[in-house]
mmCIF file of C-alpha atoms in Angstrom:
data_model
loop_
_atom_site.group_PDB
_atom_site.id
_atom_site.type_symbol
_atom_site.label_atom_id
_atom_site.label_comp_id
_atom_site.label_asym_id
_atom_site.label_seq_id
_atom_site.Cartn_x
_atom_site.Cartn_y
_atom_site.Cartn_z
ATOM 1 C CA MET A 986 -37.327 2.251 80.333
ATOM 2 C CA VAL A 987 -39.127 1.771 76.788
ATOM 3 C CA ARG A 988 -39.398 5.170 76.596
ATOM 4 C CA HIS A 989 -35.639 5.715 77.402
ATOM 5 C CA VAL A 990 -34.781 3.582 74.899
ATOM 6 C CA TYR A 991 -37.151 5.099 72.691
ATOM 7 C CA GLU A 992 -35.660 8.077 72.919
ATOM 8 C CA ARG A 993 -32.394 7.692 72.375
ATOM 9 C CA THR A 994 -32.920 5.900 69.343
ATOM 10 C CA LYS A 995 -34.883 8.386 67.516
ATOM 11 C CA GLN A 996 -31.893 10.238 67.938
ATOM 12 C CA ALA A 997 -29.859 8.619 65.333
ATOM 13 C CA LYS A 998 -29.113 9.888 62.607
ATOM 14 C CA THR A 999 -30.142 7.039 60.301
ATOM 15 C CA VAL A 1000 -33.847 6.623 61.488
ATOM 16 C CA ASP A 1001 -36.905 8.476 60.988
ATOM 17 C CA GLU A 1002 -39.773 6.707 63.064
ATOM 18 C CA VAL A 1003 -39.546 4.266 66.140
ATOM 19 C CA VAL A 1004 -42.180 1.514 66.570
ATOM 20 C CA VAL A 1005 -41.957 -0.528 69.605
ATOM 21 C CA ALA A 1006 -42.446 -4.493 68.957
ATOM 22 C CA THR A 1007 -44.039 -6.697 72.114
ATOM 23 C CA ASP A 1008 -45.885 -9.453 73.022
ATOM 24 C CA ASP A 1009 -47.048 -7.799 76.151
ATOM 25 C CA GLU A 1010 -50.517 -5.685 76.472
ATOM 26 C CA ARG A 1011 -47.995 -4.390 79.358
ATOM 27 C CA VAL A 1012 -46.106 -3.046 77.196
ATOM 28 C CA MET A 1013 -48.185 -1.344 74.467
ATOM 29 C CA ASN A 1014 -50.254 0.834 76.582
ATOM 30 C CA ALA A 1015 -46.808 2.349 78.539
ATOM 31 C CA VAL A 1016 -45.694 3.180 75.017
ATOM 32 C CA LYS A 1017 -48.842 4.375 73.930
ATOM 33 C CA ALA A 1018 -49.601 6.837 77.163
ATOM 34 C CA PHE A 1019 -46.175 8.765 75.383
ATOM 35 C CA GLY A 1020 -47.359 8.786 72.470
ATOM 36 C CA GLY A 1021 -45.295 5.828 70.348
ATOM 37 C CA ARG A 1022 -45.855 3.192 68.422
ATOM 38 C CA ALA A 1023 -46.774 -0.497 69.041
ATOM 39 C CA LEU A 1024 -47.041 -3.653 67.649
ATOM 40 C CA MET A 1025 -48.571 -6.483 68.883
ATOM 41 C CA THR A 1026 -46.293 -9.402 68.124
ATOM 42 C CA SER A 1027 -46.927 -13.300 69.073
ATOM 43 C CA ARG A 1028 -45.936 -14.871 72.450
ATOM 44 C CA ASP A 1029 -44.097 -17.401 69.766
ATOM 45 C CA CYS A 1030 -40.801 -15.369 68.857
ATOM 46 C CA PRO A 1031 -37.805 -17.314 71.458
ATOM 47 C CA THR A 1032 -35.415 -14.481 70.582
ATOM 48 C CA GLY A 1033 -35.849 -10.078 69.579
ATOM 49 C CA THR A 1034 -34.195 -11.344 66.120
ATOM 50 C CA ASP A 1035 -37.638 -13.814 65.423
ATOM 51 C CA ARG A 1036 -39.768 -10.921 66.892
ATOM 52 C CA LEU A 1037 -38.449 -9.359 64.905
ATOM 53 C CA ALA A 1038 -38.729 -10.952 61.714
ATOM 54 C CA GLU A 1039 -42.378 -11.291 62.898
ATOM 55 C CA VAL A 1040 -42.407 -7.310 62.779
ATOM 56 C CA SER A 1041 -40.855 -6.991 59.464
ATOM 57 C CA LYS A 1042 -43.367 -8.444 57.515
ATOM 58 C CA GLN A 1043 -45.370 -5.786 58.448
ATOM 59 C CA LEU A 1044 -43.135 -2.695 57.680
ATOM 60 C CA GLY A 1045 -41.559 -2.138 54.685
ATOM 61 C CA ALA A 1046 -38.194 -1.841 55.300
ATOM 62 C CA ASP A 1047 -34.348 -2.909 53.164
ATOM 63 C CA ILE A 1048 -33.080 -3.360 56.195
ATOM 64 C CA TYR A 1049 -33.543 -3.307 59.809
ATOM 65 C CA VAL A 1050 -31.963 -3.242 63.513
ATOM 66 C CA ASN A 1051 -31.910 -4.779 66.604
ATOM 67 C CA VAL A 1052 -31.556 -2.827 69.198
ATOM 68 C CA GLN A 1053 -31.542 -3.988 73.291
ATOM 69 C CA GLY A 1054 -34.549 -2.966 74.850
ATOM 70 C CA ASP A 1055 -33.359 -2.976 78.233
ATOM 71 C CA GLU A 1056 -30.224 -0.381 77.830
ATOM 72 C CA PRO A 1057 -31.425 2.838 77.800
ATOM 73 C CA MET A 1058 -28.058 4.488 77.794
ATOM 74 C CA ILE A 1059 -27.808 3.336 74.113
ATOM 75 C CA ASP A 1060 -25.952 5.865 72.018
ATOM 76 C CA PRO A 1061 -27.572 6.824 68.723
ATOM 77 C CA ALA A 1062 -24.432 6.926 67.009
ATOM 78 C CA LEU A 1063 -23.566 3.086 67.950
ATOM 79 C CA ILE A 1064 -26.629 2.540 65.532
ATOM 80 C CA ASP A 1065 -25.434 5.273 63.177
ATOM 81 C CA ALA A 1066 -22.016 3.015 62.955
ATOM 82 C CA ALA A 1067 -23.716 -0.557 62.385
ATOM 83 C CA VAL A 1068 -26.282 1.041 59.771
ATOM 84 C CA ASN A 1069 -23.267 2.803 57.976
ATOM 85 C CA ALA A 1070 -21.335 -0.537 57.921
ATOM 86 C CA LEU A 1071 -23.553 -3.231 56.354
ATOM 87 C CA VAL A 1072 -24.002 -0.714 53.864
ATOM 88 C CA SER A 1073 -21.271 0.197 52.673
ATOM 89 C CA ASP A 1074 -20.411 -3.584 53.169
ATOM 90 C CA GLU A 1075 -21.911 -5.404 50.062
ATOM 91 C CA ASP A 1076 -20.970 -8.797 51.271
ATOM 92 C CA ALA A 1077 -22.321 -8.545 54.608
ATOM 93 C CA ALA A 1078 -25.814 -10.163 55.326
ATOM 94 C CA ILE A 1079 -25.623 -8.629 58.938
ATOM 95 C CA SER A 1080 -23.233 -6.037 60.902
ATOM 96 C CA THR A 1081 -23.468 -6.035 64.914
ATOM 97 C CA LEU A 1082 -19.950 -4.053 66.248
ATOM 98 C CA SER A 1083 -16.890 -4.396 68.831
ATOM 99 C CA LEU A 1084 -15.406 -2.661 71.783
ATOM 100 C CA PRO A 1085 -11.320 -2.759 73.154
ATOM 101 C CA LEU A 1086 -11.507 -5.539 75.744
ATOM 102 C CA ARG A 1087 -9.219 -4.482 78.156
ATOM 103 C CA ASN A 1088 -8.523 -6.488 81.058
ATOM 104 C CA LEU A 1089 -8.050 -9.837 82.553
ATOM 105 C CA ASP A 1090 -12.088 -9.925 83.962
ATOM 106 C CA GLU A 1091 -13.324 -8.455 81.120
ATOM 107 C CA MET A 1092 -11.840 -11.972 79.126
ATOM 108 C CA ARG A 1093 -12.958 -14.694 82.102
ATOM 109 C CA SER A 1094 -16.402 -13.120 82.757
ATOM 110 C CA ASP A 1095 -19.197 -15.290 80.929
ATOM 111 C CA ALA A 1096 -21.465 -12.201 80.588
ATOM 112 C CA VAL A 1097 -18.757 -10.138 78.123
ATOM 113 C CA VAL A 1098 -19.014 -11.827 74.572
ATOM 114 C CA LYS A 1099 -15.801 -12.003 73.197
ATOM 115 C CA VAL A 1100 -15.337 -11.882 69.582
ATOM 116 C CA VAL A 1101 -12.854 -12.432 66.568
ATOM 117 C CA THR A 1102 -12.367 -11.139 62.668
ATOM 118 C CA ASP A 1103 -11.009 -11.137 59.673
ATOM 119 C CA LYS A 1104 -9.210 -8.612 58.050
ATOM 120 C CA ARG A 1105 -12.020 -7.167 56.369
ATOM 121 C CA HIS A 1106 -13.582 -6.872 60.178
ATOM 122 C CA HIS A 1107 -15.997 -10.038 59.200
ATOM 123 C CA ALA A 1108 -16.932 -12.520 62.052
ATOM 124 C CA LEU A 1109 -14.776 -15.586 62.744
ATOM 125 C CA TYR A 1110 -16.455 -16.794 66.471
ATOM 126 C CA PHE A 1111 -18.110 -15.904 69.260
ATOM 127 C CA SER A 1112 -17.752 -17.114 72.562
ATOM 128 C CA ARG A 1113 -18.677 -16.820 75.841
ATOM 129 C CA SER A 1114 -14.815 -18.017 76.403
ATOM 130 C CA PRO A 1115 -11.111 -16.724 76.464
ATOM 131 C CA ILE A 1116 -10.288 -16.160 72.867
ATOM 132 C CA PRO A 1117 -8.529 -17.030 71.256
ATOM 133 C CA HIS A 1118 -6.116 -19.472 73.104
ATOM 134 C CA ALA A 1119 -2.318 -17.699 72.760
ATOM 135 C CA ARG A 1120 0.864 -20.128 73.591
ATOM 136 C CA THR A 1121 3.056 -18.732 76.027
ATOM 137 C CA PRO A 1122 5.868 -20.135 77.989
ATOM 138 C CA GLU A 1123 4.572 -20.299 80.940
ATOM 139 C CA ARG A 1124 1.007 -23.026 79.414
ATOM 140 C CA THR A 1125 -1.712 -21.622 81.679
ATOM 141 C CA LEU A 1126 -4.872 -20.283 81.323
ATOM 142 C CA GLU A 1127 -4.123 -16.222 82.465
ATOM 143 C CA ALA A 1128 -1.028 -16.502 80.539
ATOM 144 C CA SER A 1129 -2.747 -16.895 77.161
ATOM 145 C CA ALA A 1130 -5.892 -14.775 78.129
ATOM 146 C CA GLN A 1131 -3.869 -12.187 78.889
ATOM 147 C CA ALA A 1132 -1.165 -12.482 75.135
ATOM 148 C CA ALA A 1133 -3.956 -12.302 73.831
ATOM 149 C CA ILE A 1134 -5.396 -9.427 74.910
ATOM 150 C CA ALA A 1135 -1.744 -7.174 74.741
ATOM 151 C CA ALA A 1136 -2.160 -8.578 70.658
ATOM 152 C CA GLY A 1137 -5.269 -6.669 70.732
ATOM 153 C CA VAL A 1138 -6.812 -9.561 68.394
ATOM 154 C CA VAL A 1139 -10.273 -9.910 70.815
ATOM 155 C CA ARG A 1140 -12.673 -7.151 71.191
ATOM 156 C CA LYS A 1141 -16.240 -7.155 73.398
ATOM 157 C CA HIS A 1142 -18.710 -7.552 70.906
ATOM 158 C CA VAL A 1143 -21.281 -5.245 71.323
ATOM 159 C CA GLY A 1144 -25.402 -6.380 71.716
ATOM 160 C CA LEU A 1145 -26.788 -4.715 68.081
ATOM 161 C CA TYR A 1146 -27.110 -6.398 65.340
ATOM 162 C CA VAL A 1147 -28.767 -5.082 61.792
ATOM 163 C CA PHE A 1148 -29.685 -7.498 59.156
ATOM 164 C CA ARG A 1149 -30.739 -6.649 55.064
ATOM 165 C CA ARG A 1150 -33.854 -8.139 54.849
ATOM 166 C CA GLU A 1151 -33.359 -10.975 53.281
ATOM 167 C CA ALA A 1152 -31.325 -11.891 55.498
ATOM 168 C CA LEU A 1153 -33.276 -11.770 58.098
ATOM 169 C CA ARG A 1154 -36.021 -13.466 56.777
ATOM 170 C CA ALA A 1155 -33.416 -16.555 55.679
ATOM 171 C CA PHE A 1156 -31.536 -16.457 59.750
ATOM 172 C CA ALA A 1157 -35.208 -16.785 61.307
ATOM 173 C CA ALA A 1158 -36.067 -19.386 59.311
ATOM 174 C CA LEU A 1159 -32.616 -21.937 60.011
ATOM 175 C CA SER A 1160 -32.408 -24.462 62.464
ATOM 176 C CA PRO A 1161 -31.085 -23.706 65.722
ATOM 177 C CA SER A 1162 -27.145 -24.540 65.431
ATOM 178 C CA PRO A 1163 -25.149 -26.622 67.639
ATOM 179 C CA LEU A 1164 -22.536 -24.166 68.970
ATOM 180 C CA GLU A 1165 -25.141 -20.972 69.323
ATOM 181 C CA THR A 1166 -27.323 -23.769 71.413
ATOM 182 C CA LEU A 1167 -24.105 -25.221 73.996
ATOM 183 C CA GLU A 1168 -23.109 -21.049 73.396
ATOM 184 C CA GLN A 1169 -26.548 -19.316 73.802
ATOM 185 C CA LEU A 1170 -25.136 -16.593 71.035
ATOM 186 C CA GLU A 1171 -28.057 -16.529 68.402
ATOM 187 C CA GLN A 1172 -25.105 -14.985 66.368
ATOM 188 C CA LEU A 1173 -23.601 -17.867 65.948
ATOM 189 C CA ARG A 1174 -26.588 -19.592 63.866
ATOM 190 C CA ALA A 1175 -25.528 -16.950 61.276
ATOM 191 C CA LEU A 1176 -22.343 -17.461 61.107
ATOM 192 C CA HIS A 1177 -23.283 -21.764 60.780
ATOM 193 C CA HIS A 1178 -25.628 -21.086 57.617
ATOM 194 C CA GLY A 1179 -22.717 -19.205 56.561
ATOM 195 C CA LEU A 1180 -23.703 -15.581 56.516
ATOM 196 C CA THR A 1181 -21.191 -13.463 56.293
ATOM 197 C CA ILE A 1182 -21.307 -10.919 60.182
ATOM 198 C CA ARG A 1183 -20.316 -7.480 59.532
ATOM 199 C CA VAL A 1184 -18.193 -6.055 62.987
ATOM 200 C CA GLU A 1185 -17.399 -2.832 63.038
ATOM 201 C CA PRO A 1186 -14.970 -1.384 65.655
ATOM 202 C CA VAL A 1187 -15.823 1.216 68.061
ATOM 203 C CA ASP A 1188 -14.236 3.204 70.718
ATOM 204 C CA GLY A 1189 -15.114 3.611 74.158
ATOM 205 C CA GLU A 1190 -17.539 1.009 76.822
ATOM 206 C CA GLY A 1191 -20.294 0.076 76.080
ATOM 207 C CA THR A 1192 -23.728 0.405 78.251
ATOM 208 C CA VAL A 1193 -25.211 -1.314 81.272
ATOM 209 C CA ALA A 1194 -27.789 -3.332 80.258
ATOM 210 C CA VAL A 1195 -30.939 -3.806 82.775
ATOM 211 C CA ASP A 1196 -32.761 -6.550 83.547
ATOM 212 C CA THR A 1197 -36.357 -6.111 83.602
ATOM 213 C CA PRO A 1198 -39.685 -7.720 82.963
ATOM 214 C CA GLU A 1199 -39.629 -5.324 79.187
ATOM 215 C CA ARG A 1200 -36.882 -7.663 78.397
ATOM 216 C CA ASP A 1201 -39.227 -9.900 77.008
ATOM 217 C CA ALA A 1202 -40.140 -6.882 74.154
ATOM 218 C CA THR A 1203 -39.408 -6.558 71.612
ATOM 219 C CA SER A 1204 -38.295 -2.666 69.140
ATOM 220 C CA ALA A 1205 -37.800 -1.893 65.332
ATOM 221 C CA ILE A 1206 -36.751 1.577 63.836
ATOM 222 C CA VAL A 1207 -38.456 1.815 60.499
ATOM 223 C CA GLY A 1208 -37.343 3.844 57.444
ATOM 224 C CA PRO A 1209 -37.767 4.569 53.330
ATOM 225 C CA SER A 1210 -35.932 1.707 53.081
ATOM 226 C CA HIS A 1211 -34.174 0.078 56.027
ATOM 227 C CA ARG A 1212 -35.616 -0.454 59.760
ATOM 228 C CA VAL A 1213 -33.616 -1.567 63.196
ATOM 229 C CA CYS A 1214 -34.856 -3.631 66.038
ATOM 230 C CA SER A 1215 -34.374 -4.085 70.506
ATOM 231 C CA ARG A 1216 -35.526 -5.992 73.441
ATOM 232 C CA PRO A 1217 -38.473 -3.836 73.770
ATOM 233 C CA THR A 1218 -38.914 -3.810 69.941
ATOM 234 C CA PHE A 1219 -38.620 -0.395 68.362
ATOM 235 C CA VAL A 1220 -39.316 0.337 65.080
ATOM 236 C CA SER A 1221 -38.329 3.123 63.163
ATOM 237 C CA THR A 1222 -38.088 4.001 59.433
ATOM 238 C CA CYS A 1223 -34.874 6.396 58.624
ATOM 239 C CA THR A 1224 -33.790 7.471 54.854
ATOM 240 C CA PHE A 1225 -30.518 7.275 53.646
ATOM 241 C CA GLU A 1226 -29.199 7.489 50.777
ATOM 242 C CA GLY A 1227 -32.493 6.737 49.226
ATOM 243 C CA MET A 1228 -32.957 3.650 50.931
ATOM 244 C CA THR A 1229 -35.502 2.513 54.040
ATOM 245 C CA PHE A 1230 -34.668 0.981 57.434
ATOM 246 C CA VAL A 1231 -35.840 -0.803 60.285
ATOM 247 C CA ALA A 1232 -34.828 -0.911 64.170
ATOM 248 C CA SER A 1233 -35.953 -2.978 66.221
#
């Protein structure tokens, strides 16, 4: 599966090189076997973002992208959309993506992370619970969820992140926030500490993550000035208007 994510990530137009960052020698050897580049990281990294931050010290780039390594069907166009969104928004420290949320099952599922934003597509909140709560005549949770879906104000979060270098380093040094701990959503740490997250809306149904032991690896994409990252972490280099990107 690592190779599938590696090859898909390489297809992004904003990517020049892909590197896999992992703390598992089996993943390291698998990557080398198909001719890829891999970097070992500490076993002490609690999240993929922390792994990406560690790898970034070896890869000089201005922008880093975190791509989940357990999503072999990641659309390369989504990586490009997330990178371009951050580059175009000077006020954002981080960017990510959202998809339409279409039905009640998605709204109820704690495996589907919901996101609401302001008019500039900056995140207001992420949650595993149905948000927002719409007051309806029925005063039931189901009616509220249906009304929120119909209003189109809530979307599904796509777990792909792009960081400016300074934001990545700052994020990794921050303490977990109470809401992050309760929801088990690391992006809430960024909001808690005042980092602006740009949520770029895209169309489609998204991809399905595959749970395997490889989930403990992280990957990044690197370029002359920007870089991207994932769960095995893929690092690749890419050039964008004179800047370097890293993806992991």
